PDB file of C-alpha atoms (C1' of nucleotides) in Angstrom:
ATOM      1  CA  MET G  16     -27.577 -33.418 -42.095  1.00 94.00           C
ATOM      2  CA  ARG G  17     -25.016 -31.381 -43.791  1.00 94.00           C
ATOM      3  CA  GLU G  18     -27.604 -28.768 -44.909  1.00 94.00           C
ATOM      4  CA  LEU G  19     -28.890 -28.446 -41.248  1.00 96.00           C
ATOM      5  CA  VAL G  20     -25.296 -27.622 -39.993  1.00 97.00           C
ATOM      6  CA  LYS G  21     -24.857 -25.374 -42.433  1.00 96.00           C
ATOM      7  CA  VAL G  22     -28.339 -23.522 -41.335  1.00 97.00           C
ATOM      8  CA  PHE G  23     -27.093 -23.464 -38.279  1.00 97.00           C
ATOM      9  CA  ARG G  24     -23.476 -22.508 -38.575  1.00 98.00           C
ATOM     10  CA  ALA G  25     -25.261 -19.372 -40.844  1.00 97.00           C
ATOM     11  CA  LEU G  26     -26.789 -18.123 -37.788  1.00 98.00           C
ATOM     12  CA  SER G  27     -23.802 -18.921 -35.559  1.00 97.00           C
ATOM     13  CA  ASP G  28     -22.267 -15.004 -36.028  1.00 98.00           C
ATOM     14  CA  GLU G  29     -23.319 -12.030 -34.684  1.00 98.00           C
ATOM     15  CA  THR G  30     -22.722 -10.203 -38.227  1.00 98.00           C
ATOM     16  CA  ARG G  31     -25.201 -12.425 -39.968  1.00 98.00           C
ATOM     17  CA  ILE G  32     -27.498 -12.123 -37.189  1.00 98.00           C
ATOM     18  CA  ARG G  33     -27.291  -8.476 -37.327  1.00 98.00           C
ATOM     19  CA  ILE G  34     -27.877  -8.623 -41.002  1.00 98.00           C
ATOM     20  CA  LEU G  35     -30.965 -10.971 -40.833  1.00 98.00           C
ATOM     21  CA  LYS G  36     -32.659  -8.584 -38.244  1.00 98.00           C
ATOM     22  CA  VAL G  37     -32.195  -5.771 -40.668  1.00 98.00           C
ATOM     23  CA  LEU G  38     -33.534  -7.813 -43.530  1.00 98.00           C
ATOM     24  CA  LEU G  39     -36.600  -8.315 -41.495  1.00 97.00           C
ATOM     25  CA  GLU G  40     -37.246  -4.630 -41.817  1.00 96.00           C
ATOM     26  CA  ARG G  41     -36.849  -4.592 -45.396  1.00 96.00           C
ATOM     27  CA  GLU G  42     -34.718  -5.246 -48.128  1.00 97.00           C
ATOM     28  CA  CYS G  43     -31.451  -3.902 -48.721  1.00 97.00           C
ATOM     29  CA  CYS G  44     -28.724  -3.870 -51.165  1.00 96.00           C
ATOM     30  CA  VAL G  45     -25.386  -4.605 -50.000  1.00 97.00           C
ATOM     31  CA  CYS G  46     -24.262  -0.813 -49.475  1.00 96.00           C
ATOM     32  CA  GLU G  47     -27.349  -0.429 -47.152  1.00 97.00           C
ATOM     33  CA  ILE G  48     -26.191  -3.474 -45.125  1.00 97.00           C
ATOM     34  CA  MET G  49     -22.753  -1.673 -45.105  1.00 97.00           C
ATOM     35  CA  GLN G  50     -24.088   1.485 -43.273  1.00 96.00           C
ATOM     36  CA  ALA G  51     -26.564  -0.203 -41.153  1.00 97.00           C
ATOM     37  CA  LEU G  52     -24.093  -2.283 -39.491  1.00 97.00           C
ATOM     38  CA  ASP G  53     -21.130   0.107 -40.064  1.00 97.00           C
ATOM     39  CA  ILE G  54     -19.071  -2.762 -41.571  1.00 97.00           C
ATOM     40  CA  SER G  55     -16.730  -3.008 -44.725  1.00 96.00           C
ATOM     41  CA  GLN G  56     -18.159  -4.095 -48.049  1.00 96.00           C
ATOM     42  CA  SER G  57     -16.266  -7.264 -48.168  1.00 97.00           C
ATOM     43  CA  ARG G  58     -17.658  -8.291 -44.917  1.00 97.00           C
ATOM     44  CA  ALA G  59     -21.160  -7.343 -45.778  1.00 97.00           C
ATOM     45  CA  SER G  60     -20.719  -9.275 -48.919  1.00 97.00           C
ATOM     46  CA  ARG G  61     -19.411 -12.444 -47.738  1.00 98.00           C
ATOM     47  CA  ASN G  62     -21.933 -12.720 -44.810  1.00 98.00           C
ATOM     48  CA  LEU G  63     -24.903 -12.333 -47.356  1.00 98.00           C
ATOM     49  CA  GLY G  64     -23.386 -14.692 -49.608  1.00 98.00           C
ATOM     50  CA  ILE G  65     -23.440 -17.131 -46.550  1.00 98.00           C
ATOM     51  CA  LEU G  66     -26.913 -16.571 -45.754  1.00 98.00           C
ATOM     52  CA  GLU G  67     -27.748 -16.766 -49.216  1.00 97.00           C
ATOM     53  CA  GLY G  68     -26.127 -20.323 -49.442  1.00 96.00           C
ATOM     54  CA  ALA G  69     -27.891 -21.521 -46.328  1.00 96.00           C
ATOM     55  CA  GLY G  70     -31.225 -20.312 -47.742  1.00 95.00           C
ATOM     56  CA  PHE G  71     -32.429 -17.512 -45.773  1.00 97.00           C
ATOM     57  CA  VAL G  72     -32.023 -14.917 -48.018  1.00 97.00           C
ATOM     58  CA  LYS G  73     -32.591 -14.474 -51.676  1.00 97.00           C
ATOM     59  CA  SER G  74     -31.069 -11.887 -54.054  1.00 96.00           C
ATOM     60  CA  ARG G  75     -31.776 -10.065 -57.281  1.00 95.00           C
ATOM     61  CA  ARG G  76     -30.250  -7.737 -59.224  1.00 95.00           C
ATOM     62  CA  GLU G  77     -31.470  -3.960 -59.889  1.00 93.00           C
ATOM     63  CA  GLY G  78     -29.362  -2.252 -62.021  1.00 92.00           C
ATOM     64  CA  LEU G  79     -25.742  -1.645 -60.308  1.00 93.00           C
ATOM     65  CA  TRP G  80     -27.410  -2.835 -57.080  1.00 95.00           C
ATOM     66  CA  MET G  81     -27.765  -6.505 -55.774  1.00 96.00           C
ATOM     67  CA  VAL G  82     -30.624  -6.271 -53.525  1.00 97.00           C
ATOM     68  CA  TYR G  83     -30.951  -9.073 -50.524  1.00 97.00           C
ATOM     69  CA  ALA G  84     -34.286 -10.288 -49.175  1.00 97.00           C
ATOM     70  CA  ILE G  85     -35.555 -12.739 -46.390  1.00 97.00           C
ATOM     71  CA  ASP G  86     -36.370 -15.705 -48.478  1.00 95.00           C
ATOM     72  CA  GLU G  87     -40.196 -15.888 -47.567  1.00 89.00           C
ATOM     73  CA  GLN G  88     -41.089 -18.918 -49.756  1.00 86.00           C
ATOM     74  CA  ALA G  89     -37.911 -20.650 -48.534  1.00 78.00           C
ATOM     75  CA  MET G  90     -40.538 -22.558 -46.389  1.00 66.00           C
ATOM     76  CA  ASN G  91     -39.112 -25.717 -47.569  1.00 69.00           C
ATOM     77  CA  SER G  92     -37.112 -26.716 -44.536  1.00 72.00           C
ATOM     78  CA  TYR G  93     -35.917 -25.514 -41.078  1.00 87.00           C
ATOM     79  CA  VAL G  94     -35.223 -22.182 -42.317  1.00 93.00           C
ATOM     80  CA  ALA G  95     -38.751 -20.752 -42.010  1.00 92.00           C
ATOM     81  CA  ALA G  96     -39.056 -21.710 -38.391  1.00 92.00           C
ATOM     82  CA  LEU G  97     -35.460 -20.172 -37.533  1.00 95.00           C
ATOM     83  CA  ILE G  98     -36.721 -17.143 -39.234  1.00 95.00           C
ATOM     84  CA  GLU G  99     -39.700 -16.840 -36.498  1.00 93.00           C
ATOM     85  CA  VAL G 100     -37.309 -17.692 -33.645  1.00 94.00           C
ATOM     86  CA  LEU G 101     -35.032 -14.497 -34.901  1.00 95.00           C
ATOM     87  CA  ARG G 102     -38.178 -12.341 -35.699  1.00 94.00           C
ATOM     88  CA  GLY G 103     -39.078 -12.604 -31.805  1.00 92.00           C
ATOM     89  CA  SER G 104     -35.638 -12.384 -30.626  1.00 93.00           C
ATOM     90  CA  LEU G 105     -33.212  -9.473 -29.549  1.00 94.00           C
ATOM     91  CA  VAL G 106     -36.291  -6.945 -29.633  1.00 93.00           C
ATOM     92  CA  ASN G 107     -34.413  -4.579 -27.166  1.00 93.00           C
ATOM     93  CA  GLU G 108     -30.740  -5.368 -27.737  1.00 95.00           C
ATOM     94  CA  GLU G 109     -29.004  -2.228 -28.078  1.00 96.00           C
ATOM     95  CA  ILE G 110     -27.156  -3.107 -31.238  1.00 97.00           C
ATOM     96  CA  ILE G 111     -29.994  -3.976 -32.913  1.00 97.00           C
ATOM     97  CA  LEU G 112     -31.651  -0.853 -32.313  1.00 97.00           C
ATOM     98  CA  TRP G 113     -28.515   1.162 -33.535  1.00 97.00           C
ATOM     99  CA  ASP G 114     -28.763  -0.873 -36.600  1.00 97.00           C
ATOM    100  CA  ARG G 115     -31.952   0.035 -37.120  1.00 97.00           C
ATOM    101  CA  GLU G 116     -31.509   3.455 -36.449  1.00 97.00           C
ATOM    102  CA  ARG G 117     -28.494   3.669 -39.102  1.00 96.00           C
ATOM    103  CA  LEU G 118     -30.607   1.634 -41.516  1.00 97.00           C
ATOM    104  CA  SER G 119     -33.282   4.497 -41.443  1.00 96.00           C
ATOM    105  CA  ARG G 120     -30.671   6.751 -42.622  1.00 94.00           C
ATOM    106  CA  ALA G 121     -28.761   4.695 -45.471  1.00 93.00           C
ATOM    107  CA  VAL G 122     -28.954   5.456 -48.678  1.00 90.00           C
ATOM    108  CA  ARG G 123     -28.709   3.564 -51.611  1.00 85.00           C
ATOM    109  CA  VAL G 124     -25.395   4.848 -52.888  1.00 74.00           C
ATOM    110  CA  GLY G 125     -22.170   2.681 -53.124  1.00 62.00           C
ATOM    111  CA  PRO G 126     -19.096   2.372 -50.738  1.00 59.00           C
ATOM    112  CA  ARG G 127     -17.215   5.086 -53.026  1.00 57.00           C
ATOM    113  CA  ALA G 128     -19.529   7.700 -51.929  1.00 60.00           C
ATOM    114  CA  ILE G 129     -19.489   6.436 -48.239  1.00 53.00           C
ATOM    115  CA  ARG G 130     -15.711   6.930 -47.972  1.00 40.00           C
ATOM    116  CA  LYS G 131     -14.425   5.319 -45.018  1.00 38.00           C
TER     117      LYS G 131
ATOM    118  CA  MET X  22     -27.053 -11.536 -28.272  1.00 94.00           C
ATOM    119  CA  ARG X  23     -23.949 -13.251 -27.305  1.00 94.00           C
ATOM    120  CA  GLU X  24     -26.413 -15.830 -25.738  1.00 94.00           C
ATOM    121  CA  LEU X  25     -28.290 -16.350 -28.894  1.00 96.00           C
ATOM    122  CA  VAL X  26     -24.757 -16.665 -30.582  1.00 97.00           C
ATOM    123  CA  LYS X  27     -23.869 -19.157 -28.301  1.00 96.00           C
ATOM    124  CA  VAL X  28     -27.196 -21.211 -28.696  1.00 97.00           C
ATOM    125  CA  PHE X  29     -26.780 -21.527 -32.653  1.00 97.00           C
ATOM    126  CA  ARG X  30     -23.202 -22.145 -32.375  1.00 98.00           C
ATOM    127  CA  ALA X  31     -23.694 -25.162 -30.060  1.00 97.00           C
ATOM    128  CA  LEU X  32     -26.129 -26.301 -33.213  1.00 98.00           C
ATOM    129  CA  SER X  33     -23.581 -25.669 -35.820  1.00 97.00           C
ATOM    130  CA  ASP X  34     -21.813 -29.202 -35.170  1.00 98.00           C
ATOM    131  CA  GLU X  35     -22.715 -32.520 -36.356  1.00 98.00           C
ATOM    132  CA  THR X  36     -21.500 -34.288 -33.386  1.00 98.00           C
ATOM    133  CA  ARG X  37     -23.707 -32.071 -30.986  1.00 98.00           C
ATOM    134  CA  ILE X  38     -26.728 -32.414 -33.442  1.00 98.00           C
ATOM    135  CA  ARG X  39     -26.145 -36.417 -33.225  1.00 98.00           C
ATOM    136  CA  ILE X  40     -26.011 -35.936 -29.601  1.00 98.00           C
ATOM    137  CA  LEU X  41     -29.168 -33.951 -29.042  1.00 98.00           C
ATOM    138  CA  LYS X  42     -31.060 -36.580 -31.326  1.00 98.00           C
ATOM    139  CA  VAL X  43     -29.906 -39.319 -29.277  1.00 98.00           C
ATOM    140  CA  LEU X  44     -31.040 -37.523 -25.953  1.00 98.00           C
ATOM    141  CA  LEU X  45     -34.146 -36.742 -27.454  1.00 97.00           C
ATOM    142  CA  GLU X  46     -34.614 -40.715 -27.380  1.00 96.00           C
ATOM    143  CA  ARG X  47     -33.642 -40.814 -23.824  1.00 96.00           C
ATOM    144  CA  GLU X  48     -31.329 -39.418 -21.450  1.00 96.00           C
ATOM    145  CA  CYS X  49     -27.864 -40.744 -21.385  1.00 97.00           C
ATOM    146  CA  CYS X  50     -24.555 -41.126 -19.495  1.00 96.00           C
ATOM    147  CA  VAL X  51     -21.396 -40.164 -21.178  1.00 97.00           C
ATOM    148  CA  CYS X  52     -20.207 -43.664 -21.879  1.00 96.00           C
ATOM    149  CA  GLU X  53     -23.561 -44.388 -23.479  1.00 97.00           C
ATOM    150  CA  ILE X  54     -23.230 -41.140 -25.754  1.00 97.00           C
ATOM    151  CA  MET X  55     -19.846 -42.404 -26.832  1.00 97.00           C
ATOM    152  CA  GLN X  56     -21.126 -45.946 -27.727  1.00 96.00           C
ATOM    153  CA  ALA X  57     -24.109 -44.372 -29.451  1.00 97.00           C
ATOM    154  CA  LEU X  58     -22.072 -42.084 -31.725  1.00 98.00           C
ATOM    155  CA  ASP X  59     -19.173 -44.303 -31.425  1.00 97.00           C
ATOM    156  CA  ILE X  60     -16.789 -41.394 -30.626  1.00 97.00           C
ATOM    157  CA  SER X  61     -14.107 -41.019 -27.976  1.00 96.00           C
ATOM    158  CA  GLN X  62     -14.734 -39.808 -24.403  1.00 96.00           C
ATOM    159  CA  SER X  63     -13.255 -36.539 -24.538  1.00 97.00           C
ATOM    160  CA  ARG X  64     -15.105 -36.075 -27.189  1.00 97.00           C
ATOM    161  CA  ALA X  65     -18.143 -36.855 -26.105  1.00 97.00           C
ATOM    162  CA  SER X  66     -17.973 -34.994 -22.691  1.00 97.00           C
ATOM    163  CA  ARG X  67     -16.759 -31.887 -24.302  1.00 98.00           C
ATOM    164  CA  ASN X  68     -19.576 -31.686 -26.698  1.00 98.00           C
ATOM    165  CA  LEU X  69     -22.039 -32.395 -24.019  1.00 98.00           C
ATOM    166  CA  GLY X  70     -20.347 -29.503 -21.952  1.00 98.00           C
ATOM    167  CA  ILE X  71     -20.793 -27.358 -24.836  1.00 98.00           C
ATOM    168  CA  LEU X  72     -24.854 -28.370 -25.202  1.00 98.00           C
ATOM    169  CA  GLU X  73     -24.940 -27.775 -21.419  1.00 97.00           C
ATOM    170  CA  GLY X  74     -23.439 -24.484 -21.504  1.00 96.00           C
ATOM    171  CA  ALA X  75     -25.722 -23.346 -24.190  1.00 96.00           C
ATOM    172  CA  GLY X  76     -28.756 -24.473 -22.231  1.00 95.00           C
ATOM    173  CA  PHE X  77     -29.846 -27.227 -24.185  1.00 97.00           C
ATOM    174  CA  VAL X  78     -28.982 -30.052 -21.846  1.00 97.00           C
ATOM    175  CA  LYS X  79     -28.844 -30.472 -18.037  1.00 97.00           C
ATOM    176  CA  SER X  80     -26.691 -32.999 -16.079  1.00 96.00           C
ATOM    177  CA  ARG X  81     -27.173 -34.710 -12.777  1.00 95.00           C
ATOM    178  CA  ARG X  82     -24.683 -37.143 -10.972  1.00 95.00           C
ATOM    179  CA  GLU X  83     -25.932 -40.426 -10.457  1.00 93.00           C
ATOM    180  CA  GLY X  84     -23.079 -42.580  -8.443  1.00 92.00           C
ATOM    181  CA  LEU X  85     -19.907 -42.443 -11.064  1.00 93.00           C
ATOM    182  CA  TRP X  86     -22.047 -41.481 -13.908  1.00 95.00           C
ATOM    183  CA  MET X  87     -22.972 -38.130 -14.998  1.00 96.00           C
ATOM    184  CA  VAL X  88     -26.537 -38.124 -16.649  1.00 97.00           C
ATOM    185  CA  TYR X  89     -27.159 -35.911 -19.116  1.00 98.00           C
ATOM    186  CA  ALA X  90     -30.839 -35.123 -20.631  1.00 97.00           C
ATOM    187  CA  ILE X  91     -32.588 -32.697 -22.574  1.00 97.00           C
ATOM    188  CA  ASP X  92     -33.330 -29.589 -20.229  1.00 95.00           C
ATOM    189  CA  GLU X  93     -37.381 -29.430 -21.019  1.00 88.00           C
ATOM    190  CA  GLN X  94     -38.065 -26.801 -18.347  1.00 86.00           C
ATOM    191  CA  ALA X  95     -35.465 -24.491 -20.081  1.00 78.00           C
ATOM    192  CA  MET X  96     -38.442 -23.291 -21.991  1.00 66.00           C
ATOM    193  CA  ASN X  97     -37.246 -19.637 -21.084  1.00 68.00           C
ATOM    194  CA  SER X  98     -35.702 -18.647 -24.374  1.00 73.00           C
ATOM    195  CA  TYR X  99     -35.098 -19.715 -28.002  1.00 88.00           C
ATOM    196  CA  VAL X 100     -33.784 -23.100 -26.880  1.00 93.00           C
ATOM    197  CA  ALA X 101     -37.175 -24.757 -26.609  1.00 92.00           C
ATOM    198  CA  ALA X 102     -38.277 -23.549 -30.207  1.00 92.00           C
ATOM    199  CA  LEU X 103     -34.855 -24.911 -31.519  1.00 95.00           C
ATOM    200  CA  ILE X 104     -35.297 -28.202 -29.712  1.00 95.00           C
ATOM    201  CA  GLU X 105     -38.793 -28.793 -31.298  1.00 93.00           C
ATOM    202  CA  VAL X 106     -36.817 -28.066 -34.949  1.00 93.00           C
ATOM    203  CA  LEU X 107     -34.519 -30.587 -34.304  1.00 95.00           C
ATOM    204  CA  ARG X 108     -37.404 -33.175 -32.830  1.00 94.00           C
ATOM    205  CA  GLY X 109     -38.863 -32.906 -36.329  1.00 92.00           C
ATOM    206  CA  SER X 110     -35.467 -32.977 -38.485  1.00 93.00           C
ATOM    207  CA  LEU X 111     -33.432 -35.857 -39.634  1.00 94.00           C
ATOM    208  CA  VAL X 112     -36.131 -38.445 -39.124  1.00 93.00           C
ATOM    209  CA  ASN X 113     -34.648 -40.599 -42.010  1.00 93.00           C
ATOM    210  CA  GLU X 114     -30.917 -39.485 -41.724  1.00 95.00           C
ATOM    211  CA  GLU X 115     -29.063 -42.612 -41.927  1.00 96.00           C
ATOM    212  CA  ILE X 116     -26.414 -41.871 -39.367  1.00 97.00           C
ATOM    213  CA  ILE X 117     -29.197 -41.006 -36.811  1.00 97.00           C
ATOM    214  CA  LEU X 118     -30.684 -44.367 -37.250  1.00 97.00           C
ATOM    215  CA  TRP X 119     -27.420 -46.011 -36.652  1.00 97.00           C
ATOM    216  CA  ASP X 120     -26.845 -43.810 -33.570  1.00 97.00           C
ATOM    217  CA  ARG X 121     -30.256 -45.096 -32.371  1.00 97.00           C
ATOM    218  CA  GLU X 122     -29.592 -48.264 -33.196  1.00 97.00           C
ATOM    219  CA  ARG X 123     -26.189 -48.476 -31.215  1.00 96.00           C
ATOM    220  CA  LEU X 124     -27.829 -46.568 -28.366  1.00 96.00           C
ATOM    221  CA  SER X 125     -30.462 -49.540 -28.147  1.00 95.00           C
ATOM    222  CA  ARG X 126     -27.460 -52.001 -27.634  1.00 93.00           C
ATOM    223  CA  ALA X 127     -25.588 -49.404 -25.191  1.00 93.00           C
ATOM    224  CA  VAL X 128     -24.973 -50.178 -21.636  1.00 90.00           C
ATOM    225  CA  ARG X 129     -24.382 -47.983 -18.732  1.00 85.00           C
ATOM    226  CA  VAL X 130     -20.619 -49.201 -18.108  1.00 75.00           C
ATOM    227  CA  GLY X 131     -17.623 -46.985 -18.661  1.00 62.00           C
ATOM    228  CA  PRO X 132     -15.049 -46.511 -21.351  1.00 58.00           C
ATOM    229  CA  ARG X 133     -12.375 -48.539 -19.448  1.00 57.00           C
ATOM    230  CA  ALA X 134     -14.840 -51.550 -20.354  1.00 60.00           C
ATOM    231  CA  ILE X 135     -15.477 -50.821 -23.751  1.00 53.00           C
ATOM    232  CA  ARG X 136     -11.757 -51.063 -24.970  1.00 40.00           C
ATOM    233  CA  LYS X 137     -11.359 -49.233 -28.125  1.00 39.00           C
TER     234      LYS X 137
ATOM    235  C1'  DA O   8      -6.409 -45.666   3.536  1.00 68.20           C
ATOM    236  C1'  DG O   9      -5.862 -47.808  -1.360  1.00 68.20           C
ATOM    237  C1'  DA O  10      -7.501 -49.816  -5.802  1.00 68.20           C
ATOM    238  C1'  DC O  11     -10.762 -48.876  -9.078  1.00 68.20           C
ATOM    239  C1'  DT O  12     -14.418 -46.577 -12.126  1.00 68.20           C
ATOM    240  C1'  DA O  13     -16.313 -42.396 -15.115  1.00 68.20           C
ATOM    241  C1'  DT O  14     -15.866 -37.872 -16.312  1.00 68.20           C
ATOM    242  C1'  DA O  15     -13.662 -33.497 -17.233  1.00 68.20           C
ATOM    243  C1'  DT O  16      -9.897 -30.981 -18.507  1.00 68.20           C
ATOM    244  C1'  DG O  17      -4.856 -29.067 -19.949  1.00 68.20           C
ATOM    245  C1'  DC O  18      -2.245 -29.016 -23.797  1.00 68.20           C
ATOM    246  C1'  DA O  19      -0.759 -29.571 -28.658  1.00 68.20           C
ATOM    247  C1'  DC O  20      -1.956 -29.644 -33.281  1.00 68.20           C
ATOM    248  C1'  DA O  21      -4.632 -29.448 -37.426  1.00 68.20           C
ATOM    249  C1'  DT O  22      -8.462 -27.325 -39.431  1.00 68.20           C
ATOM    250  C1'  DT O  23     -11.854 -23.867 -40.478  1.00 68.20           C
ATOM    251  C1'  DT O  24     -13.613 -19.299 -39.727  1.00 68.20           C
ATOM    252  C1'  DT O  25     -13.363 -14.513 -40.298  1.00 68.20           C
ATOM    253  C1'  DC O  26     -11.864 -10.209 -42.050  1.00 68.20           C
ATOM    254  C1'  DG O  27      -9.143  -6.753 -44.456  1.00 68.20           C
ATOM    255  C1'  DC O  28      -6.708  -5.469 -48.497  1.00 68.20           C
ATOM    256  C1'  DA O  29      -6.576  -5.426 -53.471  1.00 68.20           C
ATOM    257  C1'  DT O  30      -8.637  -6.966 -57.661  1.00 68.20           C
ATOM    258  C1'  DA O  31     -11.692  -8.928 -60.520  1.00 68.20           C
ATOM    259  C1'  DT O  32     -16.393  -9.039 -62.272  1.00 68.20           C
ATOM    260  C1'  DA O  33     -20.793  -6.898 -63.781  1.00 68.20           C
ATOM    261  C1'  DG O  34     -23.777  -3.183 -65.071  1.00 68.20           C
ATOM    262  C1'  DT O  35     -24.330   1.802 -66.465  1.00 68.20           C
ATOM    263  C1'  DG O  36     -23.590   5.680 -69.229  1.00 68.20           C
ATOM    264  C1'  DT O  37     -20.874   9.018 -72.139  1.00 68.20           C
TER     265       DT O  37
ATOM    266  C1'  DA N  23     -14.323   2.147 -76.403  1.00 68.20           C
ATOM    267  C1'  DC N  24     -13.890   4.269 -72.081  1.00 68.20           C
ATOM    268  C1'  DA N  25     -14.840   6.053 -67.463  1.00 68.20           C
ATOM    269  C1'  DC N  26     -17.443   4.866 -63.326  1.00 68.20           C
ATOM    270  C1'  DT N  27     -20.171   2.374 -59.921  1.00 68.20           C
ATOM    271  C1'  DA N  28     -21.529  -1.690 -56.965  1.00 68.20           C
ATOM    272  C1'  DT N  29     -20.582  -6.335 -55.866  1.00 68.20           C
ATOM    273  C1'  DA N  30     -17.778 -10.417 -55.633  1.00 68.20           C
ATOM    274  C1'  DT N  31     -13.619 -13.084 -54.555  1.00 68.20           C
ATOM    275  C1'  DG N  32      -8.542 -14.470 -54.159  1.00 68.20           C
ATOM    276  C1'  DC N  33      -5.104 -14.312 -50.873  1.00 68.20           C
ATOM    277  C1'  DG N  34      -2.811 -14.047 -46.484  1.00 68.20           C
ATOM    278  C1'  DA N  35      -2.994 -13.425 -41.503  1.00 68.20           C
ATOM    279  C1'  DA N  36      -5.370 -13.852 -37.154  1.00 68.20           C
ATOM    280  C1'  DA N  37      -8.318 -16.112 -34.273  1.00 68.20           C
ATOM    281  C1'  DA N  38     -11.498 -19.674 -32.928  1.00 68.20           C
ATOM    282  C1'  DT N  39     -12.849 -24.484 -32.945  1.00 68.20           C
ATOM    283  C1'  DG N  40     -12.486 -29.605 -32.702  1.00 68.20           C
ATOM    284  C1'  DT N  41     -10.141 -33.317 -31.237  1.00 68.20           C
ATOM    285  C1'  DG N  42      -6.731 -36.889 -29.219  1.00 68.20           C
ATOM    286  C1'  DC N  43      -3.782 -37.980 -25.738  1.00 68.20           C
ATOM    287  C1'  DA N  44      -2.612 -37.965 -21.172  1.00 68.20           C
ATOM    288  C1'  DT N  45      -3.500 -36.475 -16.759  1.00 68.20           C
ATOM    289  C1'  DA N  46      -6.550 -34.827 -13.233  1.00 68.20           C
ATOM    290  C1'  DT N  47     -11.096 -34.867 -10.586  1.00 68.20           C
ATOM    291  C1'  DA N  48     -14.585 -37.180  -8.277  1.00 68.20           C
ATOM    292  C1'  DG N  49     -17.082 -41.023  -6.679  1.00 68.20           C
ATOM    293  C1'  DT N  50     -17.599 -46.229  -5.378  1.00 68.20           C
ATOM    294  C1'  DC N  51     -16.009 -50.094  -2.885  1.00 68.20           C
ATOM    295  C1'  DT N  52     -13.331 -53.170   0.146  1.00 68.20           C
TER     296       DT N  52
END
DNA sequence: AGACTATATGCACATTTTCGCATATAGTGT
DNA sequence: ACACTATATGCGAAAATGTGCATATAGTCT
């Protein structure tokens, strides 16, 4: 039960839904998420952590970067079904399209270089 | 997007998940929900309202009682898929079994008569 | 009408959540 | 070792959330 609540809670936030929609396009490091959603570094990192804790996302280190990706084999629980729901949702939502657009221009370079 | 967040937020609370699991058994008036979950009247009413606002539940008046039920024809959006996820979840969760047990003994009589 | 019932809701309060800022941590390369 | 980079995290403030209490609302019945 606690687990199920955690899973839904992870999805009950616009930032995290946007992150998942971006990760459904392709895996990203934190700085790419920052650029795609145009949000701060701590906000990106924290919300990625919440998604990981809920089982939607896995991470691996790649040099300096932490690469986050949808955890496809996390088919254990309800997570897989919810990812499918998300995959079919918000297909024409404006902000999602913008995020995707910015993602396509994002580069794997850190927050220091982005200078906000 | 706002709608989707509202839907997930409605599920991100243990009380509301318990209510939905009870309503998946059968439709209930507010006082039956109170008895099944052993919670206060305002808590039952408010959370039912949230579930209704998110589209999971519909209500009809039946004399003094408001009867709430899973909104089966709200199959328009993600709601249907999420209800299916819930239907298959928590099948052996202790608290859910308790709720069901208390539901089976619940009577359609108001909070006044229940005397807590 | 008035008495009674079931449900909704305003208010206050405690708890939780989200986020920015600054700093800590971890890895790279000299 | 040191300088530099990307990410994680402690802390504090603002906002949102969940709940109980009391009361309002809506319906029934005599």
